[in-house]
Short mmCIF file of C-alpha atoms in Angstrom, two decimals:
data_model
loop_
_atom_site.label_atom_id
_atom_site.label_comp_id
_atom_site.label_asym_id
_atom_site.label_seq_id
_atom_site.Cartn_x
_atom_site.Cartn_y
_atom_site.Cartn_z
CA MET F 1 -98.42 -46.98 0.37
CA PRO F 2 -99.35 -45.72 3.72
CA ARG F 3 -97.36 -42.62 4.90
CA ALA F 4 -95.77 -44.44 7.93
CA ARG F 5 -94.29 -47.25 5.70
CA ARG F 6 -93.13 -44.64 3.06
CA ARG F 7 -91.27 -42.84 5.81
CA SER F 8 -89.66 -46.01 7.20
CA TRP F 9 -88.60 -46.97 3.70
CA PHE F 10 -87.03 -43.54 3.01
CA VAL F 11 -85.03 -43.61 6.39
CA ALA F 12 -83.80 -47.04 5.55
CA VAL F 13 -82.53 -46.01 2.19
CA CYS F 14 -80.94 -42.86 3.54
CA GLY F 15 -79.22 -44.75 6.17
CA GLY F 16 -77.90 -47.30 3.80
CA ILE F 17 -76.42 -44.65 1.56
CA VAL F 18 -74.61 -43.04 4.58
CA VAL F 19 -73.12 -46.42 5.62
CA TRP F 20 -72.00 -47.15 2.21
CA THR F 21 -70.21 -43.70 1.81
CA CYS F 22 -68.55 -44.19 5.14
CA LEU F 23 -67.19 -47.69 4.20
CA VAL F 24 -65.91 -46.27 0.89
CA HIS F 25 -64.04 -43.52 2.68
CA LEU F 26 -62.59 -45.81 5.22
CA LEU F 27 -61.22 -48.14 2.54
CA THR F 28 -59.73 -45.35 0.54
CA PHE F 29 -58.05 -43.83 3.59
CA GLY F 30 -56.67 -47.10 4.53
CA ARG F 31 -55.17 -47.67 1.06
CA LEU F 32 -53.65 -44.22 1.31
CA TRP F 33 -52.21 -44.69 4.70
CA ARG F 34 -50.44 -47.90 3.51
CA ASN F 35 -49.23 -46.31 0.44
CA PRO F 36 -47.43 -42.96 0.99
CA SER F 37 -47.05 -42.10 -2.70
CA ALA F 38 -50.85 -42.46 -3.14
CA ALA F 39 -51.30 -40.27 -0.08
CA ALA F 40 -48.90 -37.74 -1.43
CA ALA F 41 -50.98 -37.51 -4.70
CA ALA F 42 -54.24 -37.27 -2.86
CA ALA F 43 -52.85 -34.77 -0.55
CA SER F 44 -51.78 -32.68 -3.43
CA SER F 45 -55.30 -32.67 -4.90
CA TRP F 46 -56.63 -31.73 -1.51
CA GLY F 47 -54.09 -28.83 -1.34
CA TRP F 48 -52.02 -30.52 1.47
CA SER F 49 -48.29 -31.63 1.42
CA SER F 50 -47.68 -35.23 2.03
CA THR F 51 -45.36 -34.48 5.14
CA ARG F 52 -48.22 -32.40 6.64
CA LEU F 53 -50.56 -35.38 6.25
CA LEU F 54 -48.21 -37.99 7.59
CA PHE F 55 -46.18 -36.23 10.17
CA GLY F 56 -47.71 -32.80 10.82
CA PHE F 57 -44.99 -30.70 9.04
CA GLY F 58 -45.43 -28.44 6.23
CA GLY F 59 -44.71 -24.89 4.89
CA ASP F 60 -41.55 -23.08 4.27
CA GLY F 61 -38.58 -24.55 6.20
CA GLY F 62 -40.59 -27.83 7.14
CA LEU F 63 -39.63 -31.25 6.07
CA GLN F 64 -39.52 -31.86 2.52
CA ASP F 65 -41.81 -34.32 0.78
CA PHE F 66 -39.91 -37.62 0.73
CA SER F 67 -40.58 -40.67 -1.47
CA PRO F 68 -42.01 -43.80 0.02
CA ARG F 69 -39.40 -45.91 2.13
CA SER F 70 -38.20 -49.01 0.41
CA PRO F 71 -39.83 -52.16 1.77
CA ASP F 72 -38.25 -53.55 4.93
CA PRO F 73 -36.02 -56.49 4.54
CA PRO F 74 -37.48 -59.74 5.95
CA LEU F 75 -37.10 -60.23 9.60
CA PRO F 76 -34.29 -62.37 10.87
CA PRO F 77 -35.32 -65.82 12.21
CA LEU F 78 -36.14 -65.60 15.90
CA ARG F 79 -33.63 -66.94 18.20
CA ASN F 80 -34.91 -69.63 20.45
CA TYR F 81 -33.42 -69.92 23.84
CA LYS F 82 -34.57 -70.25 27.48
CA SER F 83 -34.03 -66.79 29.14
CA ASN F 84 -32.22 -66.88 32.31
CA GLY F 85 -33.93 -63.63 33.37
CA TYR F 86 -34.66 -60.04 32.65
CA LEU F 87 -31.90 -57.32 32.34
CA LYS F 88 -33.16 -53.79 33.09
CA VAL F 89 -30.72 -50.94 32.46
CA SER F 90 -30.78 -47.18 33.12
CA CYS F 91 -28.33 -45.41 30.94
CA ASN F 92 -26.32 -42.41 32.28
CA GLY F 93 -24.83 -39.48 30.43
CA GLY F 94 -25.40 -37.83 27.02
CA LEU F 95 -26.74 -39.30 23.86
CA ASN F 96 -23.57 -41.00 22.72
CA GLN F 97 -22.45 -42.14 26.06
CA MET F 98 -25.93 -43.77 26.26
CA ARG F 99 -25.72 -45.15 22.77
CA SER F 100 -22.29 -47.03 23.34
CA ALA F 101 -23.92 -48.35 26.63
CA ILE F 102 -26.94 -49.74 25.04
CA CYS F 103 -24.54 -51.49 22.47
CA ASP F 104 -22.77 -52.98 25.50
CA MET F 105 -25.96 -54.00 27.23
CA VAL F 106 -27.34 -55.90 24.19
CA THR F 107 -24.08 -57.76 24.13
CA VAL F 108 -24.22 -58.76 27.63
CA ALA F 109 -27.85 -59.82 27.42
CA ARG F 110 -26.88 -62.00 24.27
CA PHE F 111 -23.81 -63.54 26.19
CA LEU F 112 -26.01 -64.48 29.37
CA ASN F 113 -29.07 -65.59 27.39
CA LEU F 114 -31.27 -62.95 29.04
CA THR F 115 -34.30 -60.94 27.95
CA LEU F 116 -33.35 -57.27 27.65
CA VAL F 117 -35.86 -54.58 28.67
CA ILE F 118 -35.86 -51.49 26.36
CA PRO F 119 -33.30 -49.10 27.99
CA GLU F 120 -34.23 -46.21 30.17
CA LEU F 121 -32.35 -43.04 29.17
CA ASP F 122 -30.93 -40.34 31.60
CA LYS F 123 -33.21 -37.68 32.64
CA THR F 124 -31.28 -36.44 35.55
CA SER F 125 -27.96 -35.27 33.98
CA PHE F 126 -26.97 -31.68 33.34
CA TRP F 127 -29.05 -31.62 30.00
CA ALA F 128 -32.29 -32.77 31.94
CA ASP F 129 -33.66 -34.28 28.67
CA GLN F 130 -36.88 -35.92 29.27
CA SER F 131 -36.68 -38.12 26.16
CA ASN F 132 -37.35 -41.87 26.24
CA PHE F 133 -35.74 -44.43 24.13
CA GLY F 134 -38.75 -44.31 21.62
CA ASP F 135 -38.46 -40.48 21.31
CA ILE F 136 -34.96 -40.91 19.71
CA PHE F 137 -34.61 -44.46 18.46
CA ASP F 138 -36.94 -46.63 16.33
CA VAL F 139 -38.16 -49.05 19.04
CA ARG F 140 -39.71 -51.67 16.57
CA HIS F 141 -36.57 -51.59 14.41
CA PHE F 142 -34.40 -52.27 17.36
CA ILE F 143 -36.38 -55.15 18.54
CA ASP F 144 -37.00 -56.72 15.20
CA SER F 145 -33.48 -56.36 13.73
CA LEU F 146 -31.98 -58.13 16.82
CA ARG F 147 -34.48 -60.89 17.15
CA ASP F 148 -32.08 -63.45 15.98
CA GLU F 149 -29.65 -62.38 18.83
CA VAL F 150 -31.68 -61.49 21.85
CA HIS F 151 -35.21 -61.22 23.19
CA ILE F 152 -36.10 -57.62 23.83
CA THR F 153 -39.31 -56.55 25.45
CA LYS F 154 -40.83 -53.09 26.10
CA ARG F 155 -41.40 -53.71 29.85
CA ILE F 156 -40.84 -56.09 32.66
CA PRO F 157 -43.79 -58.53 33.20
CA LYS F 158 -46.25 -57.32 35.82
CA ARG F 159 -45.44 -60.25 38.14
CA PHE F 160 -42.02 -58.69 38.82
CA SER F 161 -43.31 -55.58 40.67
CA GLN F 162 -40.75 -53.09 42.01
CA LYS F 163 -42.70 -53.51 45.38
CA VAL F 164 -41.42 -57.05 45.67
CA SER F 165 -37.83 -56.34 46.64
CA HIS F 166 -36.63 -59.81 46.21
CA ASN F 167 -37.73 -59.91 42.65
CA ILE F 168 -35.42 -57.18 41.39
CA ARG F 169 -31.70 -56.59 42.35
CA MET F 170 -30.20 -52.98 41.48
CA MET F 171 -26.55 -52.59 41.00
CA PRO F 172 -23.90 -51.08 38.75
CA PRO F 173 -21.75 -53.64 37.07
CA VAL F 174 -17.95 -53.27 37.35
CA SER F 175 -16.42 -50.96 34.68
CA TRP F 176 -14.40 -52.38 31.78
CA SER F 177 -15.37 -56.06 32.66
CA ASP F 178 -14.89 -59.00 30.33
CA GLU F 179 -16.89 -62.25 29.63
CA LYS F 180 -15.40 -63.90 32.73
CA TYR F 181 -16.84 -61.25 35.11
CA TYR F 182 -20.38 -61.38 33.51
CA LEU F 183 -20.33 -65.21 33.44
CA GLN F 184 -18.94 -65.87 36.94
CA GLN F 185 -20.23 -62.77 38.84
CA ILE F 186 -23.44 -61.69 37.17
CA LEU F 187 -25.04 -64.80 35.90
CA PRO F 188 -25.40 -66.57 39.23
CA LEU F 189 -27.26 -63.56 40.60
CA PHE F 190 -30.21 -64.44 38.43
CA ASN F 191 -30.74 -67.77 40.53
CA GLU F 192 -31.82 -65.35 43.38
CA SER F 193 -33.45 -62.55 41.42
CA LYS F 194 -35.04 -62.91 38.00
CA VAL F 195 -34.67 -59.18 37.17
CA ILE F 196 -31.32 -57.34 37.65
CA HIS F 197 -31.41 -53.71 37.17
CA PHE F 198 -28.05 -52.13 36.06
CA ASN F 199 -28.43 -48.36 37.30
CA LYS F 200 -25.22 -47.43 35.54
CA THR F 201 -24.02 -48.63 32.11
CA ASP F 202 -21.24 -46.40 30.80
CA ALA F 203 -18.08 -48.22 30.10
CA ARG F 204 -19.15 -51.55 31.70
CA LEU F 205 -17.73 -53.64 28.94
CA ALA F 206 -14.08 -54.22 28.17
CA ASN F 207 -12.56 -52.65 25.01
CA ASN F 208 -10.42 -55.52 24.32
CA GLY F 209 -10.05 -59.32 25.10
CA LEU F 210 -13.64 -60.04 24.07
CA SER F 211 -14.59 -62.76 21.38
CA MET F 212 -14.94 -61.55 17.83
CA GLU F 213 -18.62 -62.72 18.00
CA LEU F 214 -19.32 -60.28 20.69
CA GLN F 215 -17.25 -57.50 19.29
CA LYS F 216 -19.15 -57.72 15.97
CA LEU F 217 -22.47 -57.77 17.86
CA ARG F 218 -21.60 -54.40 19.40
CA CYS F 219 -21.08 -53.10 15.87
CA ARG F 220 -24.20 -54.57 14.57
CA VAL F 221 -26.21 -52.91 17.41
CA ASN F 222 -24.46 -49.49 16.88
CA PHE F 223 -24.45 -49.25 13.17
CA HIS F 224 -27.65 -51.06 12.25
CA ALA F 225 -30.21 -51.66 15.17
CA LEU F 226 -29.95 -48.19 16.63
CA LYS F 227 -31.76 -46.31 14.03
CA PHE F 228 -33.21 -42.89 14.70
CA THR F 229 -36.96 -42.36 14.63
CA PRO F 230 -38.38 -41.44 11.18
CA GLU F 231 -38.88 -37.78 12.26
CA ILE F 232 -35.21 -37.45 13.35
CA GLU F 233 -34.07 -39.18 10.20
CA ALA F 234 -36.12 -37.05 7.92
CA LEU F 235 -34.85 -33.73 9.43
CA GLY F 236 -31.28 -34.94 9.58
CA ASN F 237 -31.38 -35.96 6.01
CA LYS F 238 -32.86 -32.62 5.11
CA LEU F 239 -29.90 -30.84 6.85
CA ILE F 240 -27.41 -33.01 4.99
CA GLN F 241 -29.20 -32.31 1.70
CA VAL F 242 -29.07 -28.58 2.30
CA LEU F 243 -25.39 -28.69 3.24
CA ARG F 244 -24.49 -30.83 0.32
CA GLY F 245 -26.41 -28.46 -1.98
CA ARG F 246 -23.98 -25.72 -0.95
CA GLY F 247 -21.06 -27.79 -1.60
CA TYR F 248 -18.16 -29.36 0.42
CA PHE F 249 -18.67 -29.19 4.12
CA VAL F 250 -16.77 -29.71 7.36
CA ALA F 251 -18.55 -30.78 10.59
CA LEU F 252 -16.80 -29.13 13.46
CA HIS F 253 -17.65 -30.63 16.80
CA LEU F 254 -16.84 -27.32 18.76
CA ARG F 255 -17.09 -28.56 22.34
CA TYR F 256 -16.63 -25.16 23.83
CA GLU F 257 -19.88 -25.57 25.83
CA MET F 258 -20.75 -24.74 29.32
CA ASP F 259 -21.01 -28.27 30.73
CA MET F 260 -17.68 -29.26 29.21
CA LEU F 261 -15.83 -26.08 30.54
CA ALA F 262 -17.27 -26.50 34.01
CA PHE F 263 -16.75 -30.18 34.17
CA SER F 264 -13.05 -29.98 32.96
CA GLY F 265 -12.25 -26.76 34.72
CA CYS F 266 -11.01 -25.32 31.42
CA THR F 267 -11.34 -21.51 31.46
CA HIS F 268 -8.76 -20.35 28.95
CA GLY F 269 -10.09 -17.35 27.16
CA CYS F 270 -12.88 -16.70 29.79
CA SER F 271 -13.35 -13.61 31.80
CA GLN F 272 -13.04 -13.83 35.60
CA GLU F 273 -16.74 -13.61 35.91
CA GLU F 274 -17.08 -16.56 33.60
CA ALA F 275 -14.58 -18.64 35.30
CA GLU F 276 -16.42 -18.06 38.61
CA GLU F 277 -19.79 -19.06 37.10
CA LEU F 278 -18.24 -22.30 35.66
CA LYS F 279 -16.64 -23.00 39.13
CA ARG F 280 -20.11 -22.66 40.79
CA MET F 281 -21.73 -24.92 38.34
CA ARG F 282 -18.92 -27.59 38.90
CA TYR F 283 -19.55 -27.47 42.69
CA ALA F 284 -23.34 -27.73 42.08
CA TYR F 285 -23.11 -31.17 40.79
CA PRO F 286 -21.82 -33.61 43.28
CA TRP F 287 -21.05 -36.29 40.81
CA TRP F 288 -18.47 -34.17 39.26
CA ARG F 289 -15.80 -35.21 41.67
CA GLU F 290 -13.01 -32.76 40.79
CA LYS F 291 -13.60 -29.44 42.07
CA GLU F 292 -10.33 -27.46 42.36
CA ILE F 293 -8.61 -27.39 38.98
CA ASP F 294 -5.64 -25.71 37.56
CA SER F 295 -6.98 -24.57 34.11
CA GLU F 296 -3.73 -23.59 32.66
CA ALA F 297 -1.94 -26.81 33.71
CA LYS F 298 -4.80 -28.75 32.26
CA ARG F 299 -4.60 -26.99 28.99
CA LEU F 300 -0.83 -27.51 28.59
CA GLN F 301 -1.46 -31.17 28.96
CA GLY F 302 -3.98 -31.08 26.04
CA LEU F 303 -6.94 -31.79 28.30
CA CYS F 304 -9.04 -28.90 27.34
CA PRO F 305 -11.27 -28.32 24.33
CA LEU F 306 -9.82 -25.74 21.90
CA THR F 307 -11.38 -22.31 22.02
CA PRO F 308 -13.17 -20.82 18.88
CA GLU F 309 -10.34 -18.44 18.47
CA GLU F 310 -7.77 -21.16 18.61
CA MET F 311 -9.78 -23.33 16.18
CA SER F 312 -9.89 -20.52 13.62
CA LEU F 313 -6.04 -20.55 13.53
CA VAL F 314 -5.80 -24.33 13.28
CA LEU F 315 -8.38 -24.53 10.52
CA LYS F 316 -6.46 -21.95 8.39
CA ALA F 317 -3.15 -23.77 9.28
CA LEU F 318 -4.59 -27.08 8.13
CA GLY F 319 -5.20 -25.43 4.70
CA PHE F 320 -8.93 -24.94 4.77
CA ALA F 321 -9.87 -21.95 2.48
CA LYS F 322 -11.83 -18.96 3.75
CA ASP F 323 -14.92 -19.95 1.64
CA THR F 324 -15.05 -23.47 3.26
CA GLN F 325 -18.61 -24.27 4.57
CA ILE F 326 -18.32 -25.27 8.25
CA TYR F 327 -21.27 -26.76 10.23
CA ILE F 328 -20.97 -26.46 14.05
CA ALA F 329 -22.13 -29.71 15.36
CA ALA F 330 -22.65 -28.79 19.00
CA GLY F 331 -24.97 -27.04 21.40
CA GLY F 332 -24.71 -23.56 22.54
CA THR F 333 -21.14 -22.04 22.46
CA TYR F 334 -20.25 -20.63 26.00
CA GLY F 335 -20.34 -16.82 25.75
CA GLY F 336 -22.64 -16.83 22.86
CA GLU F 337 -22.24 -15.21 19.37
CA LYS F 338 -19.47 -12.94 20.56
CA ARG F 339 -17.23 -16.02 21.27
CA LEU F 340 -17.78 -16.96 17.47
CA LYS F 341 -16.81 -13.60 16.02
CA VAL F 342 -13.17 -14.48 15.31
CA LEU F 343 -14.19 -17.90 13.80
CA GLN F 344 -17.07 -16.39 11.77
CA ALA F 345 -14.71 -13.69 10.47
CA ALA F 346 -12.16 -16.29 9.35
CA PHE F 347 -14.76 -18.70 7.99
CA PRO F 348 -17.88 -16.55 6.77
CA LYS F 349 -19.78 -19.79 5.77
CA LEU F 350 -19.98 -20.91 9.39
CA VAL F 351 -23.44 -22.40 9.94
CA ARG F 352 -25.59 -24.14 12.46
CA LYS F 353 -28.82 -26.14 12.19
CA GLU F 354 -30.81 -23.16 13.52
CA MET F 355 -29.58 -21.16 10.51
CA LEU F 356 -30.46 -23.84 7.94
CA LEU F 357 -33.92 -24.70 9.22
CA ALA F 358 -37.00 -22.55 9.88
CA PRO F 359 -38.00 -22.51 13.56
CA GLU F 360 -41.10 -24.59 13.03
CA ALA F 361 -38.98 -27.53 11.65
CA LEU F 362 -36.79 -27.71 14.80
CA ARG F 363 -39.72 -26.87 17.27
CA GLN F 364 -40.57 -30.42 18.30
CA PHE F 365 -36.85 -31.12 19.02
CA GLN F 366 -36.10 -28.08 21.06
CA ASN F 367 -35.69 -28.48 24.91
CA HIS F 368 -34.61 -32.19 24.02
CA SER F 369 -30.77 -32.00 23.77
CA SER F 370 -30.35 -35.71 22.90
CA GLN F 371 -32.78 -35.25 20.01
CA MET F 372 -30.81 -32.22 18.82
CA ALA F 373 -27.70 -34.10 19.23
CA ALA F 374 -29.09 -36.79 17.09
CA LEU F 375 -29.45 -34.27 14.23
CA ASP F 376 -25.66 -33.19 14.76
CA TYR F 377 -24.68 -36.88 14.82
CA MET F 378 -26.09 -37.56 11.44
CA VAL F 379 -24.59 -34.44 9.89
CA SER F 380 -21.25 -35.30 11.39
CA VAL F 381 -21.23 -38.72 10.14
CA ALA F 382 -22.12 -37.51 6.62
CA SER F 383 -19.82 -34.68 6.53
CA ASP F 384 -16.80 -34.60 4.05
CA VAL F 385 -14.52 -33.87 7.08
CA PHE F 386 -15.14 -34.27 10.74
CA ILE F 387 -12.94 -32.35 13.30
CA PRO F 388 -13.82 -32.66 17.15
CA THR F 389 -12.20 -30.18 19.35
CA TYR F 390 -12.26 -32.55 22.26
CA ASP F 391 -12.30 -36.33 22.54
CA GLY F 392 -15.65 -36.79 24.15
CA ASN F 393 -18.24 -39.48 23.57
CA MET F 394 -19.69 -37.98 20.50
CA ALA F 395 -16.26 -37.44 18.87
CA LYS F 396 -15.30 -40.93 19.58
CA VAL F 397 -18.48 -42.61 18.52
CA VAL F 398 -18.64 -40.41 15.23
CA GLU F 399 -15.13 -41.27 14.59
CA GLY F 400 -15.85 -44.95 14.86
CA HIS F 401 -18.84 -44.63 12.66
CA ARG F 402 -16.94 -42.91 9.99
CA ARG F 403 -14.30 -45.53 10.08
CA TYR F 404 -16.99 -48.24 9.67
CA LEU F 405 -18.38 -46.43 6.44
CA GLY F 406 -14.86 -46.60 4.73
CA PHE F 407 -12.50 -44.48 6.88
CA ARG F 408 -14.05 -41.18 5.85
CA LYS F 409 -11.64 -38.21 6.81
CA SER F 410 -11.69 -37.37 10.43
CA ILE F 411 -9.04 -35.13 11.67
CA LEU F 412 -8.15 -36.05 15.20
CA LEU F 413 -6.31 -32.94 16.83
CA ASP F 414 -3.34 -33.36 18.96
CA ARG F 415 -4.35 -30.80 21.48
CA LYS F 416 -1.09 -30.99 23.71
CA LYS F 417 1.00 -30.33 20.76
CA LEU F 418 -1.29 -27.67 19.20
CA VAL F 419 -1.44 -25.66 22.50
CA GLU F 420 2.36 -25.44 22.43
CA LEU F 421 2.41 -24.43 18.79
CA LEU F 422 -0.43 -21.79 19.40
CA ASP F 423 1.39 -20.23 22.27
CA LEU F 424 4.82 -20.03 20.27
CA HIS F 425 2.90 -18.38 17.34
CA LYS F 426 1.16 -16.01 19.65
CA ASN F 427 4.43 -14.73 21.26
CA ASN F 428 6.01 -14.45 17.66
CA THR F 429 8.46 -17.30 18.34
CA LEU F 430 6.90 -19.02 15.19
CA SER F 431 6.19 -17.30 12.05
CA TRP F 432 2.64 -18.09 10.25
CA ASP F 433 4.50 -20.33 7.68
CA GLU F 434 6.40 -22.15 10.45
CA PHE F 435 3.31 -22.60 12.41
CA ALA F 436 1.12 -23.87 9.52
CA SER F 437 3.82 -26.34 8.35
CA LEU F 438 4.15 -27.76 11.91
CA VAL F 439 0.45 -28.03 12.45
CA GLN F 440 0.13 -30.00 9.04
CA LYS F 441 3.14 -32.24 10.02
CA VAL F 442 1.58 -33.12 13.37
CA HIS F 443 -1.57 -34.24 11.76
CA ASP F 444 -0.45 -35.88 8.64
CA ARG F 445 -1.30 -39.30 10.07
CA SER F 446 -4.30 -38.26 12.21
CA ILE F 447 -7.10 -38.65 9.67
CA GLY F 448 -8.88 -41.94 10.76
CA GLN F 449 -7.02 -44.29 8.63
CA PRO F 450 -6.81 -48.03 9.37
CA ALA F 451 -5.09 -48.61 12.67
CA CYS F 452 -5.05 -51.13 15.52
CA ARG F 453 -6.38 -50.16 19.02
CA ARG F 454 -3.81 -49.36 21.75
CA VAL F 455 -4.09 -52.12 24.52
CA MET F 456 -3.21 -51.27 28.17
CA ALA F 457 -4.75 -54.23 30.12
CA SER F 458 -3.85 -52.60 33.41
CA LYS F 459 -5.10 -49.15 32.53
CA PRO F 460 -8.44 -49.70 30.58
CA LYS F 461 -9.38 -46.10 30.71
CA GLU F 462 -6.15 -45.18 28.89
CA GLU F 463 -6.68 -47.74 26.04
CA ASP F 464 -8.14 -46.72 22.65
CA TYR F 465 -11.96 -46.74 23.00
CA PHE F 466 -13.70 -49.66 21.13
CA TYR F 467 -16.35 -47.48 19.66
CA ALA F 468 -13.92 -45.07 18.28
CA ASN F 469 -11.96 -47.85 16.37
CA PRO F 470 -14.01 -51.01 16.29
CA TYR F 471 -11.39 -52.74 14.10
CA GLU F 472 -12.90 -56.18 14.39
CA CYS F 473 -15.76 -54.93 12.25
CA LEU F 474 -13.76 -53.13 9.78
CA VAL F 475 -12.06 -53.94 6.35
CA ASN F 476 -8.43 -53.37 5.50
CA VAL F 477 -7.30 -53.71 9.09
CA THR F 478 -4.66 -56.44 9.44
CA GLY F 479 -2.29 -57.52 12.16
CA CYS F 480 -4.55 -56.74 14.97
CA ASN F 481 -4.82 -60.16 16.48
CA LYS F 482 -5.38 -59.84 20.25
CA PRO F 483 -5.91 -62.52 22.86
CA GLY F 484 -9.48 -63.54 22.99
CA ASN F 485 -10.22 -62.77 19.38
CA LEU F 486 -11.36 -65.80 17.50
CA SER F 487 -9.91 -64.62 14.03
CA SER F 488 -8.05 -61.92 12.31
CA ILE F 489 -9.74 -59.08 10.23
CA ARG F 490 -10.06 -59.80 6.52
#
């Protein structure tokens, strides 16, 4: 055989071997990617952990290896309807304020037969978190799980350019509005503009007076469609596993944080320098409208979060033993570690997520307050007892979620009465036994048991919040018929 022909034959054979080898590796990797358990076995043989292979985590303090996720249930049938237009929404506030707003906006889109654009999250608030919806929530699950109710798209079609002003109308809807408002005031606007952009979404849907169908949809979005990303779910579950491995635990939402103190004007327990710092911060944010605030008057009205020192007394009075494991579900405590000394001394098993996880496990979530809040949310919902020190959005939404899961114990503090009792104990008017007895008596019915919402039609802000007590979606709640509801709770 001539040398040139032999060389050509040798090159062809070698090339064929290389091609077949690549094909075999590609097919094998494809099977591993679709089968996490097989990937884990292969990773073990290669000296890697499955979590490092799939999510980039590994080593001490990283995510634990987890078993393959159960197969997703079949998708609900697609709802066919003619869309009246696109609803774009920009949420405002922290994670749980935005969470409840998203539930409301899905409900509005369903009622008006609109196409909802994946919500935009607030990036300009105090927390300055640059997270997008997909950084916190599972986008595909959100879209697919609601496909039988509303069409959801990731973006507005290109033909509706922001540069064409008549295509998009920007506005905030009126707060606490019912179906009549959206049907009569908002829907006709889609005849003029095919895209409406709600640039504020907090508390834009009424607590009460809505149909049972819409109330239950709000719950479906909140408790089923808004699922955190796999990374957040995995780390949140690890936190819960670590805490449960150590026994019974209480989630304490200690809202003694800089933003809350500045916004509320509550400076009880702060130094003069700290009070001035908080005041400067309040003046720096123009949308915090109230500037001059009488801190002590507010505290006596029960409108301030309890201090860590006050909480140490309240927890002991409620009967929690010194060895109770307490997880602080909150951001940084104002004043740092020194403000936690009394609480830490009273309850040595005081922990935070930073104490339970190695730095590398939290690194991707740091500087993203909403993602960190999502971890605290998961732990709070799963805790044996949940105690918020202030009735903000997280406290309310977690309370409602725990009610939905079977009325898990949540101790809802009567701050106005507690402040009175704390002051009486401090000036020796009440002995410890008298103080503890009265604290327990005040809270013997404040544990998140079945209850109807308080309705105040003329003062919607003072009504019980729907997301704290979505009784239309709960079992064992009877006698809560309200005008506009289609049926009673069974």
